[in-house]
């Protein structure tokens, strides 16, 4: 079974509008972390935002926010005021287990959502 | 700024050749990773290393090996390249300890074509 599911292969949004990219995850570990990355057509992966399983507040970073619903096991990325430069692939990823284990930094990745921002 | 560099952006090799992909990071990170990325399959972990000379298999290690003789350098080796190893290869690194939000930093990728 997929541990990270991104159900939207492709999304369109109008410039200046908000968009939500879905991510659901599956883990039985109480300690985990969720990451979102952006990959423009140039290919480089860019870290956007992080949410820890014990974090009380939803993470925010500028125009990015994470809608974390723990009971539903969802960690949706919200991009406000979309810009043309937001057109890219977006990946959700999860680290399972406590972060202080020296060899436990690997991530489980979703298949990504392709976002196109229309002018 | 953290910098992860990969030896080539584009590489074309023939079937059966031995291929070396090099990755270097300049932030003293303990953990380094090799992924391959294919359309519709996302990122798949080939190998990772959490310390010098330490390595662990990822999800798709078959046909690959790795070497980490120095902390800053992590090499991916295709012993005998095959056409099904044509792909984008991404290297990443991250700290072994510290804040849990510390992300993986990625190199620019190597697009390998095996003919």
PDB file of C-alpha atoms in Angstrom:
ATOM      1  CA  UNK A   1       0.000   0.000   0.000  1.00  0.00           C
ATOM      2  CA  UNK A   2       1.149   3.529  -0.723  1.00  0.00           C
ATOM      3  CA  UNK A   3       2.420   5.296   2.348  1.00  0.00           C
ATOM      4  CA  UNK A   4       2.083   8.703   0.695  1.00  0.00           C
ATOM      5  CA  UNK A   5      -0.793   9.328  -1.682  1.00  0.00           C
ATOM      6  CA  UNK A   6      -1.168  12.373  -3.880  1.00  0.00           C
ATOM      7  CA  UNK A   7      -4.458  11.878  -5.684  1.00  0.00           C
ATOM      8  CA  UNK A   8      -4.189  14.784  -8.121  1.00  0.00           C
ATOM      9  CA  UNK A   9      -1.785  14.046 -10.975  1.00  0.00           C
ATOM     10  CA  UNK A  10      -2.440  17.478 -12.463  1.00  0.00           C
ATOM     11  CA  UNK A  11      -3.992  20.736 -11.288  1.00  0.00           C
ATOM     12  CA  UNK A  12      -4.743  24.086 -12.880  1.00  0.00           C
ATOM     13  CA  UNK A  13      -5.165  27.367 -11.045  1.00  0.00           C
ATOM     14  CA  UNK A  14      -5.677  30.933 -12.147  1.00  0.00           C
ATOM     15  CA  UNK A  15      -2.968  33.414 -11.265  1.00  0.00           C
ATOM     16  CA  UNK A  16      -3.580  35.144  -7.901  1.00  0.00           C
ATOM     17  CA  UNK A  17      -5.985  32.458  -6.718  1.00  0.00           C
ATOM     18  CA  UNK A  18      -5.318  29.976  -3.926  1.00  0.00           C
ATOM     19  CA  UNK A  19      -4.827  26.275  -4.597  1.00  0.00           C
ATOM     20  CA  UNK A  20      -4.767  23.189  -2.384  1.00  0.00           C
ATOM     21  CA  UNK A  21      -2.642  20.164  -3.218  1.00  0.00           C
ATOM     22  CA  UNK A  22      -3.714  16.995  -1.468  1.00  0.00           C
ATOM     23  CA  UNK A  23      -1.518  14.569   0.432  1.00  0.00           C
ATOM     24  CA  UNK A  24      -2.612  11.659   2.607  1.00  0.00           C
ATOM     25  CA  UNK A  25      -0.225   9.423   4.472  1.00  0.00           C
ATOM     26  CA  UNK A  26      -0.230   6.099   6.205  1.00  0.00           C
ATOM     27  CA  UNK A  27       1.844   5.306   9.268  1.00  0.00           C
ATOM     28  CA  UNK A  28       1.379   3.660  12.634  1.00  0.00           C
ATOM     29  CA  UNK A  29       4.366   5.438  14.124  1.00  0.00           C
ATOM     30  CA  UNK A  30       3.357   8.278  16.469  1.00  0.00           C
ATOM     31  CA  UNK A  31       6.479  10.249  15.557  1.00  0.00           C
ATOM     32  CA  UNK A  32       6.824  11.384  11.972  1.00  0.00           C
ATOM     33  CA  UNK A  33       7.419  14.435   9.845  1.00  0.00           C
ATOM     34  CA  UNK A  34       5.857  15.627   6.628  1.00  0.00           C
ATOM     35  CA  UNK A  35       7.641  17.647   3.949  1.00  0.00           C
ATOM     36  CA  UNK A  36       6.598  19.381   0.768  1.00  0.00           C
ATOM     37  CA  UNK A  37       9.000  19.977  -2.089  1.00  0.00           C
ATOM     38  CA  UNK A  38       8.673  21.855  -5.364  1.00  0.00           C
ATOM     39  CA  UNK A  39      10.380  20.739  -8.566  1.00  0.00           C
ATOM     40  CA  UNK A  40      10.324  23.286 -11.410  1.00  0.00           C
ATOM     41  CA  UNK A  41      11.042  22.225 -14.974  1.00  0.00           C
ATOM     42  CA  UNK A  42      14.739  22.907 -14.329  1.00  0.00           C
ATOM     43  CA  UNK A  43      14.721  19.749 -12.203  1.00  0.00           C
ATOM     44  CA  UNK A  44      16.056  20.965  -8.869  1.00  0.00           C
ATOM     45  CA  UNK A  45      14.081  19.942  -5.781  1.00  0.00           C
ATOM     46  CA  UNK A  46      13.253  22.861  -3.512  1.00  0.00           C
ATOM     47  CA  UNK A  47      12.117  22.394   0.080  1.00  0.00           C
ATOM     48  CA  UNK A  48       8.947  24.342   0.903  1.00  0.00           C
ATOM     49  CA  UNK A  49       7.534  23.459   4.311  1.00  0.00           C
ATOM     50  CA  UNK A  50       7.652  20.964   7.179  1.00  0.00           C
ATOM     51  CA  UNK A  51       5.078  19.670   9.673  1.00  0.00           C
ATOM     52  CA  UNK A  52       5.958  17.491  12.645  1.00  0.00           C
ATOM     53  CA  UNK A  53       3.454  14.997  14.024  1.00  0.00           C
ATOM     54  CA  UNK A  54       3.580  16.632  17.453  1.00  0.00           C
ATOM     55  CA  UNK A  55       3.362  20.195  16.202  1.00  0.00           C
ATOM     56  CA  UNK A  56       0.262  21.871  17.572  1.00  0.00           C
ATOM     57  CA  UNK A  57       0.039  24.548  14.920  1.00  0.00           C
ATOM     58  CA  UNK A  58      -0.208  24.194  11.162  1.00  0.00           C
ATOM     59  CA  UNK A  59       3.062  25.144   9.505  1.00  0.00           C
ATOM     60  CA  UNK A  60       3.281  28.305   7.414  1.00  0.00           C
ATOM     61  CA  UNK A  61       6.075  29.693   5.236  1.00  0.00           C
ATOM     62  CA  UNK A  62       5.188  32.830   3.356  1.00  0.00           C
ATOM     63  CA  UNK A  63       2.532  31.961   0.766  1.00  0.00           C
ATOM     64  CA  UNK A  64       2.704  28.271   1.703  1.00  0.00           C
ATOM     65  CA  UNK A  65       0.713  26.726   4.512  1.00  0.00           C
ATOM     66  CA  UNK A  66       0.104  23.163   5.486  1.00  0.00           C
ATOM     67  CA  UNK A  67      -3.403  22.054   6.408  1.00  0.00           C
ATOM     68  CA  UNK A  68      -2.525  19.272   8.839  1.00  0.00           C
ATOM     69  CA  UNK A  69      -5.429  17.028   9.858  1.00  0.00           C
ATOM     70  CA  UNK A  70      -3.863  14.323  11.979  1.00  0.00           C
ATOM     71  CA  UNK A  71      -6.984  12.212  12.524  1.00  0.00           C
ATOM     72  CA  UNK A  72      -7.567  12.107   8.775  1.00  0.00           C
ATOM     73  CA  UNK A  73      -3.867  11.573   8.097  1.00  0.00           C
ATOM     74  CA  UNK A  74      -3.795  14.383   5.612  1.00  0.00           C
ATOM     75  CA  UNK A  75      -1.224  17.132   5.073  1.00  0.00           C
ATOM     76  CA  UNK A  76      -2.464  19.305   2.262  1.00  0.00           C
ATOM     77  CA  UNK A  77      -0.353  22.131   0.883  1.00  0.00           C
ATOM     78  CA  UNK A  78      -2.113  25.445   0.380  1.00  0.00           C
ATOM     79  CA  UNK A  79      -0.538  28.015  -1.912  1.00  0.00           C
ATOM     80  CA  UNK A  80      -2.106  31.436  -1.618  1.00  0.00           C
ATOM     81  CA  UNK A  81      -2.062  34.083  -4.366  1.00  0.00           C
ATOM     82  CA  UNK A  82      -0.622  31.783  -7.032  1.00  0.00           C
ATOM     83  CA  UNK A  83       2.102  33.140  -9.281  1.00  0.00           C
ATOM     84  CA  UNK A  84       3.244  31.983 -12.709  1.00  0.00           C
ATOM     85  CA  UNK A  85       6.494  30.818 -11.100  1.00  0.00           C
ATOM     86  CA  UNK A  86       4.533  28.343  -8.985  1.00  0.00           C
ATOM     87  CA  UNK A  87       4.033  26.136 -12.039  1.00  0.00           C
ATOM     88  CA  UNK A  88       5.953  22.982 -11.115  1.00  0.00           C
ATOM     89  CA  UNK A  89       5.697  19.460  -9.757  1.00  0.00           C
ATOM     90  CA  UNK A  90       4.952  19.279  -6.041  1.00  0.00           C
ATOM     91  CA  UNK A  91       5.937  16.325  -3.907  1.00  0.00           C
ATOM     92  CA  UNK A  92       4.765  15.322  -0.456  1.00  0.00           C
ATOM     93  CA  UNK A  93       7.166  13.192   1.604  1.00  0.00           C
ATOM     94  CA  UNK A  94       7.207  11.594   5.055  1.00  0.00           C
ATOM     95  CA  UNK A  95       9.901  10.682   7.537  1.00  0.00           C
ATOM     96  CA  UNK A  96       8.743   7.868   9.811  1.00  0.00           C
ATOM     97  CA  UNK A  97      10.023   7.487  13.321  1.00  0.00           C
ATOM     98  CA  UNK A  98      11.909   9.823  15.636  1.00  0.00           C
ATOM     99  CA  UNK A  99      14.350  12.236  14.061  1.00  0.00           C
ATOM    100  CA  UNK A 100      17.130  11.576  16.561  1.00  0.00           C
ATOM    101  CA  UNK A 101      17.895   8.142  15.189  1.00  0.00           C
ATOM    102  CA  UNK A 102      21.126   8.681  13.305  1.00  0.00           C
ATOM    103  CA  UNK A 103      20.144   6.678  10.268  1.00  0.00           C
ATOM    104  CA  UNK A 104      16.545   7.729  10.185  1.00  0.00           C
ATOM    105  CA  UNK A 105      16.551  10.616   7.812  1.00  0.00           C
ATOM    106  CA  UNK A 106      15.192   8.856   4.773  1.00  0.00           C
ATOM    107  CA  UNK A 107      11.930  10.002   3.273  1.00  0.00           C
ATOM    108  CA  UNK A 108       9.007   8.204   1.673  1.00  0.00           C
ATOM    109  CA  UNK A 109       7.776  10.098  -1.378  1.00  0.00           C
ATOM    110  CA  UNK A 110       4.456  10.575  -3.107  1.00  0.00           C
ATOM    111  CA  UNK A 111       4.191  10.507  -6.891  1.00  0.00           C
ATOM    112  CA  UNK A 112       3.682  14.231  -7.150  1.00  0.00           C
ATOM    113  CA  UNK A 113       1.129  16.701  -8.455  1.00  0.00           C
ATOM    114  CA  UNK A 114       1.803  18.838 -11.519  1.00  0.00           C
ATOM    115  CA  UNK A 115       0.533  22.375 -10.981  1.00  0.00           C
ATOM    116  CA  UNK A 116      -0.014  24.782 -13.863  1.00  0.00           C
ATOM    117  CA  UNK A 117      -0.747  28.432 -13.112  1.00  0.00           C
ATOM    118  CA  UNK A 118      -2.671  30.186 -15.848  1.00  0.00           C
ATOM    119  CA  UNK A 119      -2.217  33.926 -16.493  1.00  0.00           C
TER     120      UNK A 119
ATOM    121  CA  UNK B   1      24.238  28.231   1.454  1.00  0.00           C
ATOM    122  CA  UNK B   2      24.199  24.466   1.357  1.00  0.00           C
ATOM    123  CA  UNK B   3      25.567  23.174  -1.877  1.00  0.00           C
ATOM    124  CA  UNK B   4      25.103  19.724  -3.326  1.00  0.00           C
ATOM    125  CA  UNK B   5      26.839  19.225  -6.633  1.00  0.00           C
ATOM    126  CA  UNK B   6      26.695  16.355  -9.086  1.00  0.00           C
ATOM    127  CA  UNK B   7      29.467  15.607 -11.523  1.00  0.00           C
ATOM    128  CA  UNK B   8      27.380  15.838 -14.709  1.00  0.00           C
ATOM    129  CA  UNK B   9      24.027  17.270 -15.745  1.00  0.00           C
ATOM    130  CA  UNK B  10      23.789  15.018 -18.783  1.00  0.00           C
ATOM    131  CA  UNK B  11      25.519  11.732 -19.478  1.00  0.00           C
ATOM    132  CA  UNK B  12      25.255   9.276 -22.362  1.00  0.00           C
ATOM    133  CA  UNK B  13      26.710   5.809 -21.923  1.00  0.00           C
ATOM    134  CA  UNK B  14      26.624   2.546 -23.815  1.00  0.00           C
ATOM    135  CA  UNK B  15      25.086  -0.687 -22.583  1.00  0.00           C
ATOM    136  CA  UNK B  16      27.577  -2.657 -20.495  1.00  0.00           C
ATOM    137  CA  UNK B  17      29.736   0.313 -19.529  1.00  0.00           C
ATOM    138  CA  UNK B  18      30.642   0.985 -15.921  1.00  0.00           C
ATOM    139  CA  UNK B  19      29.208   4.348 -14.910  1.00  0.00           C
ATOM    140  CA  UNK B  20      30.180   6.542 -11.986  1.00  0.00           C
ATOM    141  CA  UNK B  21      27.913   9.317 -10.726  1.00  0.00           C
ATOM    142  CA  UNK B  22      29.538  11.586  -8.188  1.00  0.00           C
ATOM    143  CA  UNK B  23      27.879  13.724  -5.554  1.00  0.00           C
ATOM    144  CA  UNK B  24      29.594  16.207  -3.260  1.00  0.00           C
ATOM    145  CA  UNK B  25      28.108  18.278  -0.445  1.00  0.00           C
ATOM    146  CA  UNK B  26      29.797  21.082   1.440  1.00  0.00           C
ATOM    147  CA  UNK B  27      27.799  21.220   4.680  1.00  0.00           C
ATOM    148  CA  UNK B  28      29.325  18.364   6.659  1.00  0.00           C
ATOM    149  CA  UNK B  29      26.107  16.354   6.411  1.00  0.00           C
ATOM    150  CA  UNK B  30      26.136  12.831   7.782  1.00  0.00           C
ATOM    151  CA  UNK B  31      23.364  11.493   5.576  1.00  0.00           C
ATOM    152  CA  UNK B  32      23.501  11.223   1.804  1.00  0.00           C
ATOM    153  CA  UNK B  33      21.036   9.673  -0.618  1.00  0.00           C
ATOM    154  CA  UNK B  34      20.772   8.548  -4.215  1.00  0.00           C
ATOM    155  CA  UNK B  35      17.391   8.548  -5.915  1.00  0.00           C
ATOM    156  CA  UNK B  36      16.214   7.885  -9.397  1.00  0.00           C
ATOM    157  CA  UNK B  37      13.242   9.741 -10.786  1.00  0.00           C
ATOM    158  CA  UNK B  38      11.099   8.434 -13.619  1.00  0.00           C
ATOM    159  CA  UNK B  39       7.850   9.904 -14.985  1.00  0.00           C
ATOM    160  CA  UNK B  40       4.861   8.594 -13.077  1.00  0.00           C
ATOM    161  CA  UNK B  41       7.019   6.767 -10.531  1.00  0.00           C
ATOM    162  CA  UNK B  42       8.125   9.661  -8.357  1.00  0.00           C
ATOM    163  CA  UNK B  43      11.419   9.466  -6.468  1.00  0.00           C
ATOM    164  CA  UNK B  44      12.707   6.033  -5.615  1.00  0.00           C
ATOM    165  CA  UNK B  45      15.530   5.547  -3.155  1.00  0.00           C
ATOM    166  CA  UNK B  46      18.433   3.507  -4.476  1.00  0.00           C
ATOM    167  CA  UNK B  47      20.924   3.692  -1.579  1.00  0.00           C
ATOM    168  CA  UNK B  48      21.649   5.927   1.342  1.00  0.00           C
ATOM    169  CA  UNK B  49      24.550   6.430   3.686  1.00  0.00           C
ATOM    170  CA  UNK B  50      24.411   7.780   7.233  1.00  0.00           C
ATOM    171  CA  UNK B  51      28.133   7.836   7.851  1.00  0.00           C
ATOM    172  CA  UNK B  52      31.448   7.345   6.105  1.00  0.00           C
ATOM    173  CA  UNK B  53      31.751   3.785   4.787  1.00  0.00           C
ATOM    174  CA  UNK B  54      28.197   3.052   5.966  1.00  0.00           C
ATOM    175  CA  UNK B  55      25.495   2.305   3.435  1.00  0.00           C
ATOM    176  CA  UNK B  56      22.024   0.882   3.369  1.00  0.00           C
ATOM    177  CA  UNK B  57      19.929  -0.365   0.497  1.00  0.00           C
ATOM    178  CA  UNK B  58      16.919   1.631  -0.480  1.00  0.00           C
ATOM    179  CA  UNK B  59      13.928   0.399  -2.417  1.00  0.00           C
ATOM    180  CA  UNK B  60      15.629  -0.360  -5.756  1.00  0.00           C
ATOM    181  CA  UNK B  61      19.315  -1.237  -5.182  1.00  0.00           C
ATOM    182  CA  UNK B  62      19.555  -3.924  -7.872  1.00  0.00           C
ATOM    183  CA  UNK B  63      22.109  -3.071 -10.520  1.00  0.00           C
ATOM    184  CA  UNK B  64      23.698  -0.334  -8.412  1.00  0.00           C
ATOM    185  CA  UNK B  65      26.399  -0.002  -5.806  1.00  0.00           C
ATOM    186  CA  UNK B  66      27.688   2.968  -3.822  1.00  0.00           C
ATOM    187  CA  UNK B  67      30.830   4.209  -2.202  1.00  0.00           C
ATOM    188  CA  UNK B  68      31.361   6.696   0.601  1.00  0.00           C
ATOM    189  CA  UNK B  69      35.026   6.986   1.464  1.00  0.00           C
ATOM    190  CA  UNK B  70      34.824  10.624   2.581  1.00  0.00           C
ATOM    191  CA  UNK B  71      32.034  12.365   4.386  1.00  0.00           C
ATOM    192  CA  UNK B  72      31.389  14.917   1.654  1.00  0.00           C
ATOM    193  CA  UNK B  73      31.320  12.512  -1.280  1.00  0.00           C
ATOM    194  CA  UNK B  74      28.832   9.793  -2.203  1.00  0.00           C
ATOM    195  CA  UNK B  75      29.263   7.892  -5.441  1.00  0.00           C
ATOM    196  CA  UNK B  76      26.722   5.819  -7.304  1.00  0.00           C
ATOM    197  CA  UNK B  77      28.097   3.061  -9.510  1.00  0.00           C
ATOM    198  CA  UNK B  78      26.344   1.241 -12.295  1.00  0.00           C
ATOM    199  CA  UNK B  79      28.505  -1.844 -12.714  1.00  0.00           C
ATOM    200  CA  UNK B  80      27.164  -2.690 -16.158  1.00  0.00           C
ATOM    201  CA  UNK B  81      24.775  -0.079 -17.463  1.00  0.00           C
ATOM    202  CA  UNK B  82      21.550  -1.246 -19.054  1.00  0.00           C
ATOM    203  CA  UNK B  83      18.915   0.657 -21.026  1.00  0.00           C
ATOM    204  CA  UNK B  84      16.422   0.343 -18.162  1.00  0.00           C
ATOM    205  CA  UNK B  85      18.754   2.470 -16.067  1.00  0.00           C
ATOM    206  CA  UNK B  86      18.104   5.464 -18.306  1.00  0.00           C
ATOM    207  CA  UNK B  87      16.717   7.967 -15.837  1.00  0.00           C
ATOM    208  CA  UNK B  88      17.206  11.163 -13.861  1.00  0.00           C
ATOM    209  CA  UNK B  89      19.462  10.568 -10.859  1.00  0.00           C
ATOM    210  CA  UNK B  90      19.193  12.875  -7.872  1.00  0.00           C
ATOM    211  CA  UNK B  91      21.593  13.111  -4.963  1.00  0.00           C
ATOM    212  CA  UNK B  92      20.559  14.607  -1.619  1.00  0.00           C
ATOM    213  CA  UNK B  93      22.084  15.191   1.784  1.00  0.00           C
ATOM    214  CA  UNK B  94      20.913  16.117   5.263  1.00  0.00           C
ATOM    215  CA  UNK B  95      22.119  16.333   8.836  1.00  0.00           C
ATOM    216  CA  UNK B  96      22.111  13.216  10.969  1.00  0.00           C
ATOM    217  CA  UNK B  97      21.142  15.055  14.129  1.00  0.00           C
ATOM    218  CA  UNK B  98      19.466  18.320  14.957  1.00  0.00           C
ATOM    219  CA  UNK B  99      16.039  19.728  14.432  1.00  0.00           C
ATOM    220  CA  UNK B 100      13.516  17.279  12.933  1.00  0.00           C
ATOM    221  CA  UNK B 101      12.452  19.812  10.337  1.00  0.00           C
ATOM    222  CA  UNK B 102      15.871  19.770   8.735  1.00  0.00           C
ATOM    223  CA  UNK B 103      15.245  18.983   5.149  1.00  0.00           C
ATOM    224  CA  UNK B 104      17.110  17.065   2.480  1.00  0.00           C
ATOM    225  CA  UNK B 105      19.116  19.282   0.137  1.00  0.00           C
ATOM    226  CA  UNK B 106      19.237  18.163  -3.454  1.00  0.00           C
ATOM    227  CA  UNK B 107      21.742  18.429  -6.252  1.00  0.00           C
ATOM    228  CA  UNK B 108      20.711  19.520  -9.744  1.00  0.00           C
ATOM    229  CA  UNK B 109      20.378  15.951 -11.006  1.00  0.00           C
ATOM    230  CA  UNK B 110      22.113  13.888 -13.675  1.00  0.00           C
ATOM    231  CA  UNK B 111      20.106  12.826 -16.673  1.00  0.00           C
ATOM    232  CA  UNK B 112      21.634   9.518 -17.742  1.00  0.00           C
ATOM    233  CA  UNK B 113      20.882   7.931 -21.081  1.00  0.00           C
ATOM    234  CA  UNK B 114      22.070   4.386 -21.742  1.00  0.00           C
ATOM    235  CA  UNK B 115      22.039   3.392 -25.416  1.00  0.00           C
TER     236      UNK B 115
END
